Coordinates of C-alpha atoms (C1' of nucleotides) in Angstrom, one line a residue:
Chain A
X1 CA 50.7 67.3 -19.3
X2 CA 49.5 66.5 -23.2
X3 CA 46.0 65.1 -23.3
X4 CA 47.2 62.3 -25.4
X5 CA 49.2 61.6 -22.3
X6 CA 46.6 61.8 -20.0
X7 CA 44.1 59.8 -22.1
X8 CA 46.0 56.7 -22.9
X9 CA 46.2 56.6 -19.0
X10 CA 43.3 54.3 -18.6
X11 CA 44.4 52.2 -21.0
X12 CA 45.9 52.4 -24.5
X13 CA 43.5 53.9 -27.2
X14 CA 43.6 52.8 -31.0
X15 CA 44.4 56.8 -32.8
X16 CA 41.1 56.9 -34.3
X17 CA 39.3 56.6 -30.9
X18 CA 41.5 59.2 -29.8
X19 CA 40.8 61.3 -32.5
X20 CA 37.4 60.5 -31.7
X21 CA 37.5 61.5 -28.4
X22 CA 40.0 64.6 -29.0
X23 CA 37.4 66.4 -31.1
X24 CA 35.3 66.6 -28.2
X25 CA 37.9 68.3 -25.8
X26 CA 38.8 71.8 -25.1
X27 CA 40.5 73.9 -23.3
X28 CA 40.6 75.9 -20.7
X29 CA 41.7 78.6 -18.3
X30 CA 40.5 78.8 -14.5
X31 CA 41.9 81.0 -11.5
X32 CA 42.8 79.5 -8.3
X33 CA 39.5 79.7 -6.3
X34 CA 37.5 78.6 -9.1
X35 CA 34.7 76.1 -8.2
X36 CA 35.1 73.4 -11.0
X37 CA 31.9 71.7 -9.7
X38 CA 29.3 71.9 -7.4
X39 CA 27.2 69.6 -4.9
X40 CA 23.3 69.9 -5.4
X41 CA 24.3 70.4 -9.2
X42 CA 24.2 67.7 -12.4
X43 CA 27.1 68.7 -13.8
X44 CA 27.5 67.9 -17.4
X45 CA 31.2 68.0 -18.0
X46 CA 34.3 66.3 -16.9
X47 CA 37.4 67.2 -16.6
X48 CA 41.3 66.4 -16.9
X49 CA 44.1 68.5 -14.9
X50 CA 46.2 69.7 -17.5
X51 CA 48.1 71.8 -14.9
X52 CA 46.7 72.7 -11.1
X53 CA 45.5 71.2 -8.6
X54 CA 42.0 70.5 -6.6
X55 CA 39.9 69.0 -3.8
X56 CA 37.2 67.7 -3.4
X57 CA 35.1 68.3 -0.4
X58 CA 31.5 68.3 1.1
X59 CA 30.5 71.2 2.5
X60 CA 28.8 70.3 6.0
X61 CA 27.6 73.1 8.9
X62 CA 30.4 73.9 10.3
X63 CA 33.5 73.0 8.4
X64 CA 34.3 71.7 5.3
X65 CA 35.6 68.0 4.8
X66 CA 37.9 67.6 2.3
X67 CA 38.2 64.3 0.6
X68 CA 40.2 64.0 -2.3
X69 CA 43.2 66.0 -4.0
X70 CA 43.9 66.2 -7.7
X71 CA 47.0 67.0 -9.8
X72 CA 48.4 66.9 -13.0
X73 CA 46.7 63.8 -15.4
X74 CA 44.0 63.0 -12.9
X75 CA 40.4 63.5 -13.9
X76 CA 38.0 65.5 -12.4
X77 CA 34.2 64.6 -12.4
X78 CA 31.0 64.3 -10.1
X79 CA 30.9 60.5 -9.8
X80 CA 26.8 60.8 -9.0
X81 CA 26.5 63.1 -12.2
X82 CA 28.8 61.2 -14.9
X83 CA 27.2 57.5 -13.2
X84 CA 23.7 58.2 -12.3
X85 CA 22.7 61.2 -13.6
X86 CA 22.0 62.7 -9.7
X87 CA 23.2 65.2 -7.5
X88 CA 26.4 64.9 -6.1
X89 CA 27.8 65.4 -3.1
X90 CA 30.7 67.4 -3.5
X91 CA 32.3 70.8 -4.8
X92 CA 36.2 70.9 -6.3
X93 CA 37.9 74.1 -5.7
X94 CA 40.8 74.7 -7.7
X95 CA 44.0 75.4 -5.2
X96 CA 45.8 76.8 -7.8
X97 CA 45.6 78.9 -11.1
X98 CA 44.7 75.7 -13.3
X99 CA 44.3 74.3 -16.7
X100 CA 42.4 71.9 -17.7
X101 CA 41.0 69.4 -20.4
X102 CA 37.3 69.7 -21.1
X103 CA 35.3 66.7 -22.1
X104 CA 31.2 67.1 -21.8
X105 CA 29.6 64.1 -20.4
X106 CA 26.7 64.3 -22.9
X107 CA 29.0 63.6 -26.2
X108 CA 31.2 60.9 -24.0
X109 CA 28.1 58.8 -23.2
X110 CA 27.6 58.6 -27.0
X111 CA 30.7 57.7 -27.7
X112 CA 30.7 55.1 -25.1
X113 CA 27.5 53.4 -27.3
X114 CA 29.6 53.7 -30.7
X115 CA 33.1 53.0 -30.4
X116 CA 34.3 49.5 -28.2
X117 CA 37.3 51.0 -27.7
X118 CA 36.0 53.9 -25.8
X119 CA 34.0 51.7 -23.8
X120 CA 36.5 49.9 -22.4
X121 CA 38.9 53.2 -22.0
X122 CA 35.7 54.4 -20.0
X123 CA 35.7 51.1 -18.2
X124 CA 39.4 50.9 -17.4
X125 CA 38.9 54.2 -16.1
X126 CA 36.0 53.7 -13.5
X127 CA 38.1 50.9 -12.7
X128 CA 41.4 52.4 -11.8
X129 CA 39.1 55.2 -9.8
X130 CA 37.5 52.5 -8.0
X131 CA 41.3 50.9 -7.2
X132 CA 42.4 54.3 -5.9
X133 CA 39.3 55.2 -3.9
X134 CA 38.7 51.5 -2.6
X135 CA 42.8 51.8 -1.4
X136 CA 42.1 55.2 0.8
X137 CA 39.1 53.6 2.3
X138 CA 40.8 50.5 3.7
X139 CA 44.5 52.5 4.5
X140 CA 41.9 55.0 6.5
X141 CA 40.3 52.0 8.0
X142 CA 43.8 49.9 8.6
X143 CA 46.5 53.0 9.1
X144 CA 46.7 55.8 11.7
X145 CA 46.4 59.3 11.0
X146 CA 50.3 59.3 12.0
X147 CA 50.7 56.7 9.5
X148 CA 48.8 58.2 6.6
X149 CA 50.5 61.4 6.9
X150 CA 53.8 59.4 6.2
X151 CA 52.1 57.4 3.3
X152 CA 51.0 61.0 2.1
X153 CA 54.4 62.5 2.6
X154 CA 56.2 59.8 0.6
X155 CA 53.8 59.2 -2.3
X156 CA 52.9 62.4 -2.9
X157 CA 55.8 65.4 -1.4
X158 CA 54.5 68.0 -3.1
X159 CA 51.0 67.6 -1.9
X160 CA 52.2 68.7 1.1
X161 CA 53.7 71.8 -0.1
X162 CA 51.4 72.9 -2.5
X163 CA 48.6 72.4 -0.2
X164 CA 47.9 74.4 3.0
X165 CA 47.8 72.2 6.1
X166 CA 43.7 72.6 7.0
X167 CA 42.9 71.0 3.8
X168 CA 45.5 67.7 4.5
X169 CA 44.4 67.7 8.3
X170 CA 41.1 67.2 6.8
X171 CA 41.7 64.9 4.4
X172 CA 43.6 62.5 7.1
X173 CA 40.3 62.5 9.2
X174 CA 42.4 64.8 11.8
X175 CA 42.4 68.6 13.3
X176 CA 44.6 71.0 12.0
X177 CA 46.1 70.9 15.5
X178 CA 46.3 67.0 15.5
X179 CA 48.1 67.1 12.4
X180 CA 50.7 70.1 14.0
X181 CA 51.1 67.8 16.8
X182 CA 52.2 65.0 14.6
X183 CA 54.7 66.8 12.6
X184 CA 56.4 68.2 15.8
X185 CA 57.1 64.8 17.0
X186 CA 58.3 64.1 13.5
X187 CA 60.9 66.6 14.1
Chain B
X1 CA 17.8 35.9 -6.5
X2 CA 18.1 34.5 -9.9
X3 CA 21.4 34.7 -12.5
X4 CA 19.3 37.1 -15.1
X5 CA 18.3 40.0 -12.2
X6 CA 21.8 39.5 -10.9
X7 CA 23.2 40.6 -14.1
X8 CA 20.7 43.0 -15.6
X9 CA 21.9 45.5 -12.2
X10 CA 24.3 47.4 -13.5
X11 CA 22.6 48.2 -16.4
X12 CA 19.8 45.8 -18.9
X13 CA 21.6 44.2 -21.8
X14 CA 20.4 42.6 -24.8
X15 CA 19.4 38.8 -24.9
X16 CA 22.2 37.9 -26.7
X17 CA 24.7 39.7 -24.4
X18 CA 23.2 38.2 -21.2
X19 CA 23.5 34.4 -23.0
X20 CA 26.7 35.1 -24.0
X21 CA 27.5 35.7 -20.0
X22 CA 25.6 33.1 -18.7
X23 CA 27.4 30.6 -20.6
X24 CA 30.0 31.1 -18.6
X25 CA 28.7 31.3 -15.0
X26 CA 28.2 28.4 -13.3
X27 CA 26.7 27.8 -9.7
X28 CA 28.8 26.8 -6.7
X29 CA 27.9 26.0 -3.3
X30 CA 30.0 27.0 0.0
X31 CA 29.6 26.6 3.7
X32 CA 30.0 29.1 6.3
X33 CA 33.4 30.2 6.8
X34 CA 35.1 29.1 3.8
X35 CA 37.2 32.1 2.1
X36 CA 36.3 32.6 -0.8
X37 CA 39.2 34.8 -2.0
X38 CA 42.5 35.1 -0.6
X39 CA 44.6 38.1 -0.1
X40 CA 48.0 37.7 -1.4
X41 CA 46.5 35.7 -4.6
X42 CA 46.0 36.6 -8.0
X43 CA 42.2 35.4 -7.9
X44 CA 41.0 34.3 -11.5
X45 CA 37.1 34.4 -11.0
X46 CA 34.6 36.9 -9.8
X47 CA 31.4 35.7 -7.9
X48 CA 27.5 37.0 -7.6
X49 CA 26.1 36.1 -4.6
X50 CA 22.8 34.7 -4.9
X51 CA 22.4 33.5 -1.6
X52 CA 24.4 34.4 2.0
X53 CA 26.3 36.9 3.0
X54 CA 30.0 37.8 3.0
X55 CA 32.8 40.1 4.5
X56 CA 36.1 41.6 2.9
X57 CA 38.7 42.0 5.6
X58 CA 42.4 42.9 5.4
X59 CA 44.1 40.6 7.8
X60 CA 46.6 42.8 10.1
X61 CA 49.2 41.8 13.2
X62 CA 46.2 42.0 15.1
X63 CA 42.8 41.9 14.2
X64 CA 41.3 41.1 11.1
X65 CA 39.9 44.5 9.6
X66 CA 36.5 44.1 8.3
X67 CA 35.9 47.1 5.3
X68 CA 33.3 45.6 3.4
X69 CA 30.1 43.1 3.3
X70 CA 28.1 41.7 0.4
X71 CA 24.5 40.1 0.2
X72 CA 22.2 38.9 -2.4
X73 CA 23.0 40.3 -5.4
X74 CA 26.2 41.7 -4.8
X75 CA 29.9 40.7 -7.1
X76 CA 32.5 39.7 -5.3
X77 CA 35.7 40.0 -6.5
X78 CA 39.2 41.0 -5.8
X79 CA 39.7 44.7 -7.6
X80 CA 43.1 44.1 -7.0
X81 CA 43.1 40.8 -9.2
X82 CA 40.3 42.3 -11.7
X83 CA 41.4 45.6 -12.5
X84 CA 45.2 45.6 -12.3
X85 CA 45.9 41.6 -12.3
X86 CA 48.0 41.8 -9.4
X87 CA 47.8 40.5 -5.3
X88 CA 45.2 42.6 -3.7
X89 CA 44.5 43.1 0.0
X90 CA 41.5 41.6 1.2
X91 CA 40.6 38.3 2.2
X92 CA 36.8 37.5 1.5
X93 CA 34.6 35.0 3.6
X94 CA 31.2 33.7 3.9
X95 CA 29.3 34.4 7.0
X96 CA 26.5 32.2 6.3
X97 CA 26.3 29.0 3.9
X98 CA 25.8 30.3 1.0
X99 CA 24.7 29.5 -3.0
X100 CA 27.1 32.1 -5.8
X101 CA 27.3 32.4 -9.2
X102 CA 31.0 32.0 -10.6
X103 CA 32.4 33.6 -14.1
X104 CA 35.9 33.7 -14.7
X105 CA 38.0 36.5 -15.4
X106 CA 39.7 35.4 -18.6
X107 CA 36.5 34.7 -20.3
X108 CA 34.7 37.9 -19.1
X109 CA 38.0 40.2 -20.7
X110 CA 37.6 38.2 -23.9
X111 CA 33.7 39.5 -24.2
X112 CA 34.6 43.2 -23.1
X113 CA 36.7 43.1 -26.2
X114 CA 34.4 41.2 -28.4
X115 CA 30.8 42.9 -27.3
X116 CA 30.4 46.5 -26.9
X117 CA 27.1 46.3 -24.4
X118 CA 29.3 44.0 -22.6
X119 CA 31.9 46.3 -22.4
X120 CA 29.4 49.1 -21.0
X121 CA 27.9 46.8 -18.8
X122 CA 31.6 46.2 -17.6
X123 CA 31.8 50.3 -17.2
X124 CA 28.5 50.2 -15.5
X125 CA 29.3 47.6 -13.2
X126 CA 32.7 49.6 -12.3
X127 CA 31.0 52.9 -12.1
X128 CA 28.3 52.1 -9.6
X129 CA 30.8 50.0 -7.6
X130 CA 32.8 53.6 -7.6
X131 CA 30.2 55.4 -6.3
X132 CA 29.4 52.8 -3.6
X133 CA 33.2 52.8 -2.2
X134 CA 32.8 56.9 -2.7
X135 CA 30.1 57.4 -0.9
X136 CA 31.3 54.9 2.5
X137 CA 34.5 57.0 2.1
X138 CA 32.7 60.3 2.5
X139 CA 30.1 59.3 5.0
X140 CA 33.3 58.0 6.9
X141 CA 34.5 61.7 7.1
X142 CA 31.6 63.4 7.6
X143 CA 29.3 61.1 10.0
X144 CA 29.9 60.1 13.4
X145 CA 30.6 56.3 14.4
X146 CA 26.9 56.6 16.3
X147 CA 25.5 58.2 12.8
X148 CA 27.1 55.3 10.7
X149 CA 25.9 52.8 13.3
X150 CA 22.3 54.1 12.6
X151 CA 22.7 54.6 8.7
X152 CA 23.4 50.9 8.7
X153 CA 20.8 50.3 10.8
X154 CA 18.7 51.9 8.5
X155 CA 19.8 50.6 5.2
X156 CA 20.3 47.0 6.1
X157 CA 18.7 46.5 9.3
X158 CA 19.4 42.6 8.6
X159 CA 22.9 42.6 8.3
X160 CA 22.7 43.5 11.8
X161 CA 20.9 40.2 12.6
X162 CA 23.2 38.3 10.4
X163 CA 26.5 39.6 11.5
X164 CA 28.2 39.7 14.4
X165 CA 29.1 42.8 16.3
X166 CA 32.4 42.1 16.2
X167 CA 32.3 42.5 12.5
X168 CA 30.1 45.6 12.9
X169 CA 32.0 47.4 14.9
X170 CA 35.3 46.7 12.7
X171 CA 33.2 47.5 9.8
X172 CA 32.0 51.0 11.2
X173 CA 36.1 51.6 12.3
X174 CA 35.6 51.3 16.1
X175 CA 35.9 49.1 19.0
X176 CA 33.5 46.3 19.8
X177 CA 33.4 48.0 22.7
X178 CA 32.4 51.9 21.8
X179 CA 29.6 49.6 19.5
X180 CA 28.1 48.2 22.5
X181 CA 27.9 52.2 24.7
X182 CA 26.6 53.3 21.4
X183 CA 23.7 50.3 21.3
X184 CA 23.1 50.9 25.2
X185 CA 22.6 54.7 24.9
X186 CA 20.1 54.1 21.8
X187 CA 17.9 51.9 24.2
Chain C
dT1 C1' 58.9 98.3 4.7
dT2 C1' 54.9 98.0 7.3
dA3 C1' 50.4 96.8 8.4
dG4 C1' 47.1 93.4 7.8
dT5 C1' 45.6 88.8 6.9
dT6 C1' 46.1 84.0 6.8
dT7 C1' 48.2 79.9 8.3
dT8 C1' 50.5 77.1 11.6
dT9 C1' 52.0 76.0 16.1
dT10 C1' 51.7 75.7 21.2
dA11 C1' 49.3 75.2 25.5
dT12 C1' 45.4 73.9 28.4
dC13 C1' 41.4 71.4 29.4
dA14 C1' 37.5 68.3 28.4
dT15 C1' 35.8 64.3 26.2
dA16 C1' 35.3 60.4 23.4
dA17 C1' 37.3 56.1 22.4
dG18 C1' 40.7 52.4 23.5
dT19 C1' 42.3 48.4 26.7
dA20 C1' 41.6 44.8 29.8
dA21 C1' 39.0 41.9 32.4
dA22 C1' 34.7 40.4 34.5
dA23 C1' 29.8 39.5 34.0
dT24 C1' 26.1 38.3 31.3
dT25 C1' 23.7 36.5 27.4
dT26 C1' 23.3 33.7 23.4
dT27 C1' 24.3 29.7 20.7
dA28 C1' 25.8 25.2 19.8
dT29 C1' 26.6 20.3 21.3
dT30 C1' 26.2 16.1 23.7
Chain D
dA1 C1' 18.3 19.7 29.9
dA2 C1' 23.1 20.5 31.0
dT3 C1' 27.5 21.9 29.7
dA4 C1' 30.6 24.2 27.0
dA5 C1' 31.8 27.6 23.9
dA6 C1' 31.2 31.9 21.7
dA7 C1' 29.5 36.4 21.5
dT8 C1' 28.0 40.6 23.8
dT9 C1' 27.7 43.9 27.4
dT10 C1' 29.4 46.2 31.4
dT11 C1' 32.8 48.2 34.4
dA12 C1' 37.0 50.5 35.6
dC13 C1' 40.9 52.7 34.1
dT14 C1' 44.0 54.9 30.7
dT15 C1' 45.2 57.3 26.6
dA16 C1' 44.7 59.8 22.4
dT17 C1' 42.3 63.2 20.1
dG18 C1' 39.3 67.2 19.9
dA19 C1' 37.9 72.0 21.1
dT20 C1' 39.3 76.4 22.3
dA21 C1' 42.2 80.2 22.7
dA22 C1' 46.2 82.5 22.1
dA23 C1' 50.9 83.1 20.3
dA24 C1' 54.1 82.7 16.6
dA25 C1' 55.2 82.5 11.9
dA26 C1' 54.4 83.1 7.1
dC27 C1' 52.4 85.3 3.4
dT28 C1' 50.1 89.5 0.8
dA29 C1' 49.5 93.7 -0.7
dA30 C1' 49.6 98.6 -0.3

DNA sequence: TTAGTTTTTTATCATAAGTAAAATTTTATT
DNA sequence: AATAAAATTTTACTTATGATAAAAAACTAA
């Protein structure tokens, strides 16, 4: 995916803005495995999946709780470090041999005081995360697991191939062996 | 809690910015029980509450779904109608008679475009919002209904007094029932 | 291919949470 | 204060999900 693509997702950007925010950006290379970002770390960059995919998860005693996926287009950033400057609460593992847009938070922020246009792009784009995340929170609190590992299954297929099934299980709020049981009786 | 503190939240703006807002907020008053957005409705006004309390629910076959609640302080507003201008999901209603601020939609858009610290405030606004839905759908994965029953306990020990345990329990994504074994075995 | 590792499924048992209904407490109204 | 209505708790029963262990299947890499 270009990153002109990916940036006019938001919202529409005049070219000079996008210029603006182009020069910033670089590329580059990870292996699958790679920790993108880390919990109990102010991470000063953010990123956009070029090509890859991630989660997101918080890593707790036992196991780790995955909470969000990532593909192709979507950005990836610790919310708490880009908003508040803090700690966050999660680490992104890359699932697959990636690559990805770099953008450091630093330049960004100044951007966001200089150019109108960028503001609102960097509105838009809190806002569309706030749509997506504020979505899975009521469909986990309105849905069965059952029912969200259909919604998964339709919206996004290859999710479910690309990802192995501990990670999804997780992500549904389910065990792996819950999430066996409900694709037998899907069969 | 006063118009100025209300907006200065999400992050301080400049005299002329916060003027420029307030000349288009006005005051309303509402009793308890009235709904004050409705799901299935392209709503054309976000609120501030600066006195009461109100819940989001999603109405289902069933029962109502309560996923969020708001106090002094807090925006209300459909995300759904904000962001994306389209239906959204939640019905909102006050829980207590209460006093808001009103600014509508098509006026606010007009000063993202025309003022850049409005625009940022806009971001900011989105942003900590963001990290406020993140964080209740993490602590949803990771903590226990009993551990969530105390966080809240903690955090807002007077929503507690000023909701019911209905609500609560809908709110925390269990039974009225499970709330009430939970309460007993803290005694 | 073969051995080794990881992932997924199946089976069993234990437990937490749901449903329904009754009992109690709290709140509101005359 | 007395009654009614609403909200909360308790009880008994049922069901769904989790934990654990082990088998089966699917990948990996020599």
């Amino acid at each position: 995916m270009s990153i002109d693509q990916i940036l006019q997702q938001p919202s529409p950007l005049p070219t000079a803005s996008l210029d603006q925010l182009k020069e910033h950006i670089t590329e580059q290379h990870f292996p699958k495995g790679h920790i993108l970002l880390q919990a109990d770390k102010i991470e000063s960059v953010i990123y956009f999946i070029k090509k890859g995919i991630a989660r997101a998860y918080s890593p707790t005693d036992d196991a780790d709780i995955t909470f969000w996926f990532g593909k192709e287009g979507d950005p990836v950033l610790s919310m708490k470090s880009y908003v508040a400057n803090e700690k966050g609460y999660e680490n992104v593992e890359l699932l697959e041999d990636s690559e990805l847009y770099v953008l450091p938070t630093r330049e960004l922020r100044q951007l966001f005081e200089q150019d109108i246009h960028i503001a609102n792009w960097g509105r838009r784009l809190a806002e569309k995360e706030l749509i997506r995340t504020e979505e899975r929170l009521i469909c986990r609190q309105v849905r069965t697991a059952t029912e969200r590992y259909k919604d998964l299954l339709n919206d996004h297929p290859d999710l479910i191939r690309r990802v192995q099934l501990g990670h999804i299980a997780s992500y549904l709020g389910i065990t792996q062996v819950s999430l066996s049981r409900i694709r037998a009786e899907l069969r």
